[in-house]
Amino acid sequence: MSAQETQHFWNIDRIMKLLIGLAIAAVLILLIRYLSDVLLPFFVACFIAYMLQPLVDLNRKLIHEKGRAISSIMTVLEVLAVVVGIVWLFLPNVIKELDVMNVIIHEVSSGQRPMPKEYGDIIHWVESNIRPSDIKSQLSELHLGSIISKGTSLLNESLSVIVGVLGWALTLIYVLFILIDYPQISRGFKLIIPHKYRDQAMVVVREVQTSMNHYFRGQGLVALCAMVFYCIGFSIVGLPLGIPMGILVGILYMIPYFQYVTLVPVAIICAVFSLSGEVTFLSLFGSCLLVYLISQCICDYILTPHIMGKEMGMNAAIILLSLSIWGSLLGIIGMIIALPVSSLIMAYYERYISNPR
C-alpha cells in the first residue's frame, strides 16, 4: 500500500479497535493463566478428541451408526484397551530393569562395586534426582491386584495424588463428551465470531483447519511409526528401559527436534548400566546413536514425505518459537494452542494485511 492508502487504512476507528482487541487478548491471557489448573484437563481433552476424531468416524461406518454416542464410547474404550495392554505387557520388564539399576547404584555408592572416577558425578546426580527405587515403587502401584489388596488405604494417599487422578478422570470424561458433540462444538465456534466478520474469518479458519489437520494427524502418524522404530531399535541394541524410552521419543516426536532431548536420559542409562561390567558405555551409547540415525533417516526421508506430503505453512524454527512464546505465556495450555493460534494469526496477516485482496 502507498503512504496515502496506509494513512487511510490506519484511521482512529481501526486503531481503537486494535487497542481494544489487544486489551481483550491481555485479559484473556491473564484469565487463562489464573484458571490454568481448571482449564488444563479441558484443553488436553480437546486435543485428544481432535486426534481421535478420524477413529470415531471409522467406528461410525463400521457399526452404521447415525449418531455418535456409541462410536465415541467405542473409541475411548479402544484407546484405553491399547494403553492398558501396553502397560500390562511391558510394566514387569520395566520394573525389573529399574530394580537392576537400583542395585547397581546402591552397590557402587556403598563401595561394594568398584566405580571409575569419571562416573562419580553421574552416579551422584542419578542417585540424588532420579531414584529408580521410588520410580519402581510408583510403577508397582499400577498393578490392579496391589490396588485391590490395599482396599481403603487409598484414602490415606496425599491430596495431590487424589486431585491428579481426578484430573485424569475428568479429562477422560471431557474427551468422551467432546467426541459425542464434536460437530455441534465445531459449529458453535463459528457463532462466536461477529456476523459482520464471520465470512472473512471463516475463510481463514478453514485454511488453518486444513493445515492443522495436515500437520497434527500426519505428524501423529509419523510419531507413531517413530515410536515403533525406536522401541525395536533400543530393544535390539539391548538398552535397558528401551521400551519406555522409545515411547518417550515417539511422544516428543510431535514437536520438531524435541526427540533429541532424550539423548540425555539415554546417555545416563548407558552410563549407569555400563558400571555392571557387562557392556561399555561407548559401545552401548554408540549403538543407541545408531538407532537414532537409522530411525531418523527412515522417518525424515521416507515416511514424512509420503505421509505429510507438502509441509505446513510454518517451518520448524517458527514452530519452536511459537511453542516457546505461548508456553511462556500460558504454560502447558499455551503449548497446546500454540500452533493453531500462531497459524491463525499468520493466515490472517497474510490474507488481510500483508497481501489484501
XYZ file of C-alpha atoms in Angstrom:
357
model
C 0.000 0.000 0.000
C 1.087 3.574 -0.680
C 1.603 6.142 2.072
C -1.813 7.662 1.419
C -3.521 4.256 1.489
C -1.677 3.368 4.674
C -2.798 6.609 6.328
C -6.375 5.954 5.237
C -6.182 2.337 6.469
C -4.901 3.211 9.952
C -7.611 5.657 10.972
C -8.767 6.379 14.529
C -11.502 3.755 14.348
C -9.115 0.967 13.355
C -6.524 1.998 15.937
C -9.129 1.976 18.710
C -10.383 -1.444 17.622
C -6.792 -2.712 17.616
C -6.154 -1.345 21.116
C -9.415 -2.798 22.418
C -8.579 -6.154 20.816
C -5.122 -6.162 22.423
C -6.660 -5.293 25.796
C -9.182 -8.139 25.472
C -6.384 -10.535 24.470
C -4.312 -9.478 27.506
C -7.292 -10.019 29.821
C -7.937 -13.452 28.293
C -4.282 -14.442 28.734
C -4.349 -13.376 32.392
C -7.647 -15.191 32.930
C -6.360 -18.393 31.332
C -3.204 -18.236 33.447
C -5.310 -17.791 36.578
C -7.621 -20.680 35.670
C -4.908 -22.873 34.125
C -5.314 -25.704 36.645
C -9.026 -25.906 35.870
C -8.747 -25.406 32.113
C -5.813 -27.756 31.503
C -7.883 -31.008 31.527
C -10.329 -29.428 29.076
C -7.639 -28.275 26.639
C -5.875 -31.643 26.812
C -9.194 -33.357 26.182
C -9.885 -31.100 23.185
C -6.538 -32.024 21.660
C -7.047 -35.753 22.295
C -10.595 -35.619 20.905
C -9.332 -33.816 17.818
C -6.740 -36.534 17.231
C -9.306 -39.327 17.783
C -11.946 -37.838 15.506
C -10.968 -39.999 12.459
C -11.245 -43.134 14.604
C -14.759 -42.116 15.680
C -15.770 -41.679 12.029
C -14.330 -45.104 11.241
C -16.299 -46.718 14.067
C -19.461 -44.991 12.885
C -19.018 -46.515 9.446
C -18.314 -49.962 10.878
C -21.435 -50.089 13.058
C -23.579 -47.927 10.718
C -24.488 -45.512 13.494
C -26.410 -42.331 12.710
C -25.432 -40.644 15.959
C -22.025 -40.502 17.674
C -22.562 -41.776 21.229
C -21.823 -45.487 20.721
C -18.918 -44.899 18.319
C -17.387 -42.340 20.724
C -17.617 -44.778 23.633
C -16.089 -47.494 21.426
C -13.209 -45.162 20.512
C -12.429 -44.307 24.127
C -12.587 -47.966 25.145
C -10.346 -48.989 22.248
C -7.709 -46.410 23.176
C -7.880 -47.368 26.860
C -7.533 -51.044 25.928
C -4.405 -50.301 23.888
C -2.850 -48.219 26.685
C -3.672 -50.791 29.367
C -2.382 -53.586 27.137
C 0.933 -51.805 26.576
C 1.348 -51.094 30.291
C 0.388 -54.658 31.248
C 2.765 -56.120 28.685
C 5.869 -54.066 29.415
C 5.460 -52.993 33.045
C 7.041 -56.137 34.629
C 10.146 -55.795 32.464
C 10.425 -52.079 33.239
C 10.196 -52.740 36.977
C 12.818 -55.479 36.680
C 15.256 -53.192 34.851
C 14.665 -50.393 37.344
C 15.431 -52.869 40.111
C 18.710 -53.815 38.419
C 19.545 -50.134 38.009
C 18.822 -49.514 41.679
C 21.059 -52.436 42.735
C 23.957 -51.178 40.608
C 23.692 -47.662 42.009
C 23.443 -48.992 45.576
C 26.452 -51.303 45.201
C 28.589 -48.593 43.621
C 27.605 -45.906 46.126
C 28.195 -48.268 49.086
C 31.613 -49.341 47.795
C 30.655 -52.974 47.096
C 31.330 -52.466 43.393
C 34.362 -50.519 42.107
C 33.498 -47.342 40.251
C 35.657 -45.491 37.753
C 36.442 -41.976 38.870
C 34.811 -40.366 35.837
C 31.467 -41.936 36.747
C 31.308 -40.383 40.199
C 29.442 -37.229 39.248
C 26.963 -39.132 37.032
C 26.066 -41.652 39.740
C 25.705 -38.928 42.340
C 23.321 -36.963 40.090
C 21.227 -40.027 39.252
C 21.044 -41.136 42.867
C 20.031 -37.653 44.004
C 17.477 -36.847 41.307
C 16.084 -39.951 39.609
C 15.848 -42.507 42.449
C 14.942 -45.666 40.480
C 13.662 -47.329 43.652
C 10.981 -44.638 44.014
C 10.005 -44.954 40.339
C 9.788 -48.718 40.732
C 7.539 -48.427 43.775
C 5.259 -45.988 41.950
C 5.014 -48.244 38.915
C 4.239 -51.176 41.157
C 1.154 -49.272 42.315
C -0.249 -49.731 38.800
C -0.873 -53.429 39.404
C -4.601 -53.932 39.787
C -4.158 -56.709 42.332
C -1.992 -54.491 44.509
C -4.547 -51.705 44.425
C -7.403 -54.052 45.328
C -5.455 -55.635 48.184
C -4.816 -52.267 49.767
C -8.524 -51.504 49.903
C -9.279 -48.395 51.891
C -5.614 -47.488 52.243
C -6.008 -45.415 49.084
C -7.915 -42.930 51.216
C -4.713 -42.181 53.027
C -2.915 -41.010 49.877
C -1.950 -37.375 49.637
C -4.411 -34.814 48.345
C -2.212 -34.033 45.350
C -2.350 -37.636 44.152
C -6.142 -37.741 44.509
C -6.506 -34.454 42.647
C -4.218 -35.774 39.910
C -6.284 -38.925 39.479
C -9.491 -36.896 39.398
C -7.900 -34.621 36.829
C -7.155 -37.536 34.519
C -10.641 -38.935 35.087
C -12.129 -35.532 34.293
C -10.029 -35.371 31.128
C -11.378 -38.754 30.062
C -14.946 -37.560 30.649
C -14.227 -34.394 28.677
C -12.847 -36.460 25.792
C -15.969 -38.614 25.670
C -18.416 -35.700 25.685
C -16.367 -33.672 23.177
C -16.266 -36.641 20.793
C -20.029 -37.101 21.075
C -20.802 -33.414 20.411
C -17.832 -32.702 18.118
C -19.869 -31.399 15.119
C -22.003 -29.143 17.345
C -18.904 -27.785 19.100
C -17.222 -27.084 15.753
C -20.290 -25.195 14.525
C -20.501 -23.362 17.842
C -17.104 -21.742 17.341
C -18.477 -20.113 14.200
C -21.165 -18.335 16.247
C -18.521 -16.713 18.473
C -17.367 -14.553 15.549
C -19.483 -11.403 14.981
C -21.792 -11.787 11.976
C -20.183 -8.830 10.201
C -16.767 -10.530 10.060
C -17.923 -14.151 10.013
C -17.485 -14.854 6.297
C -13.981 -13.389 6.155
C -12.950 -15.077 9.384
C -14.263 -18.481 8.323
C -12.106 -18.376 5.180
C -9.044 -18.004 7.404
C -10.314 -20.619 9.862
C -10.812 -23.166 7.071
C -7.265 -22.552 5.847
C -5.924 -23.062 9.358
C -8.071 -26.155 9.845
C -6.684 -27.694 6.668
C -3.087 -27.033 7.690
C -3.716 -28.243 11.251
C -5.333 -31.447 10.012
C -2.396 -31.974 7.725
C 0.195 -31.318 10.410
C -1.179 -32.862 13.607
C -2.625 -36.060 12.178
C 0.210 -36.537 9.704
C 2.851 -35.838 12.341
C 0.981 -38.089 14.758
C 1.214 -40.991 12.325
C 4.909 -40.323 11.749
C 5.448 -40.125 15.529
C 3.676 -43.469 15.979
C 5.958 -45.071 13.383
C 8.992 -43.469 15.034
C 7.882 -44.851 18.398
C 7.792 -48.362 16.950
C 11.202 -47.950 15.294
C 12.863 -46.647 18.445
C 11.310 -49.311 20.684
C 12.504 -52.050 18.318
C 15.925 -50.439 17.872
C 16.555 -49.911 21.578
C 15.458 -53.482 22.275
C 17.817 -54.861 19.615
C 20.864 -52.979 20.947
C 19.974 -54.053 24.499
C 19.291 -50.629 26.021
C 17.748 -51.067 29.494
C 14.374 -49.336 29.731
C 14.382 -49.303 25.937
C 10.583 -49.557 25.599
C 9.780 -46.545 27.841
C 12.499 -44.514 26.132
C 11.141 -45.461 22.702
C 7.637 -44.402 23.743
C 9.010 -41.124 25.101
C 10.855 -40.444 21.841
C 7.655 -41.073 19.892
C 5.666 -38.657 22.066
C 8.290 -35.927 21.781
C 8.408 -36.500 18.013
C 5.214 -34.429 17.781
C 7.406 -31.364 18.436
C 10.149 -30.890 15.805
C 13.600 -31.912 17.046
C 12.432 -32.414 20.647
C 13.100 -36.139 20.362
C 16.806 -35.405 20.707
C 16.215 -34.267 24.293
C 16.010 -37.971 25.145
C 19.716 -38.344 24.361
C 20.439 -37.120 27.900
C 18.472 -39.824 29.784
C 19.657 -42.446 27.275
C 23.271 -41.462 27.986
C 22.646 -41.632 31.759
C 21.070 -45.090 31.471
C 24.013 -46.301 29.366
C 26.492 -44.885 31.870
C 24.791 -46.488 34.869
C 24.439 -49.935 33.317
C 27.980 -49.863 31.970
C 29.121 -49.981 35.609
C 27.959 -53.595 35.744
C 30.932 -54.536 33.562
C 28.788 -56.428 31.058
C 28.919 -53.608 28.487
C 30.986 -50.496 27.957
C 29.473 -47.046 27.830
C 30.852 -46.207 24.395
C 29.597 -49.400 22.784
C 26.100 -49.174 24.272
C 25.673 -45.444 23.714
C 27.170 -45.731 20.239
C 24.597 -48.399 19.377
C 21.843 -46.110 20.634
C 23.160 -43.282 18.463
C 22.996 -45.657 15.520
C 19.333 -46.311 16.358
C 18.705 -42.548 16.333
C 20.489 -42.186 12.992
C 18.684 -45.039 11.226
C 15.267 -44.192 12.666
C 15.587 -40.506 11.806
C 16.660 -41.280 8.259
C 13.651 -43.555 7.767
C 11.230 -41.052 9.308
C 12.620 -37.900 7.689
C 13.403 -39.169 4.198
C 10.865 -41.966 3.656
C 7.840 -41.634 5.943
C 7.473 -37.864 6.270
C 7.413 -37.097 2.504
C 4.804 -39.829 1.891
C 2.609 -39.168 4.942
C 2.905 -35.408 5.330
C 3.194 -34.515 1.637
C 3.868 -30.800 1.356
C 4.936 -29.182 4.577
C 2.805 -26.975 6.756
C 2.979 -23.208 6.298
C 5.260 -22.747 9.336
C 8.799 -24.076 9.287
C 10.396 -25.819 12.244
C 12.032 -22.666 13.623
C 8.706 -20.767 13.680
C 7.013 -23.774 15.290
C 9.615 -23.888 18.070
C 9.367 -20.113 18.537
C 5.572 -20.225 18.796
C 5.754 -23.091 21.292
C 8.260 -21.145 23.387
C 6.257 -17.908 23.358
C 2.835 -19.391 24.051
C 4.299 -21.859 26.530
C 5.874 -18.952 28.413
C 2.591 -17.021 28.386
C 0.146 -19.814 29.241
C 2.227 -22.825 30.313
C 1.078 -26.228 29.079
C -2.177 -24.751 27.773
C -0.140 -22.357 25.659
C 1.879 -25.200 24.145
C -1.363 -26.995 23.233
C -2.882 -23.995 21.443
C 0.402 -22.543 20.147
C 0.337 -23.953 16.625
C -3.372 -23.358 15.861
C -3.288 -19.781 17.195
C 0.017 -18.921 15.500
C -1.176 -20.406 12.229
C -4.422 -18.418 12.528
C -2.536 -15.162 13.128
C -0.181 -15.787 10.203
C -3.019 -16.717 7.850
C -4.987 -13.599 8.811
C -1.932 -11.369 8.410
C -1.076 -12.808 5.008
C -4.630 -12.586 3.646
C -5.888 -9.271 5.001
C -2.837 -7.182 5.994
C 0.270 -8.186 4.073
C -1.497 -9.011 0.811
C -5.110 -7.792 0.986
C -7.343 -8.834 -1.895
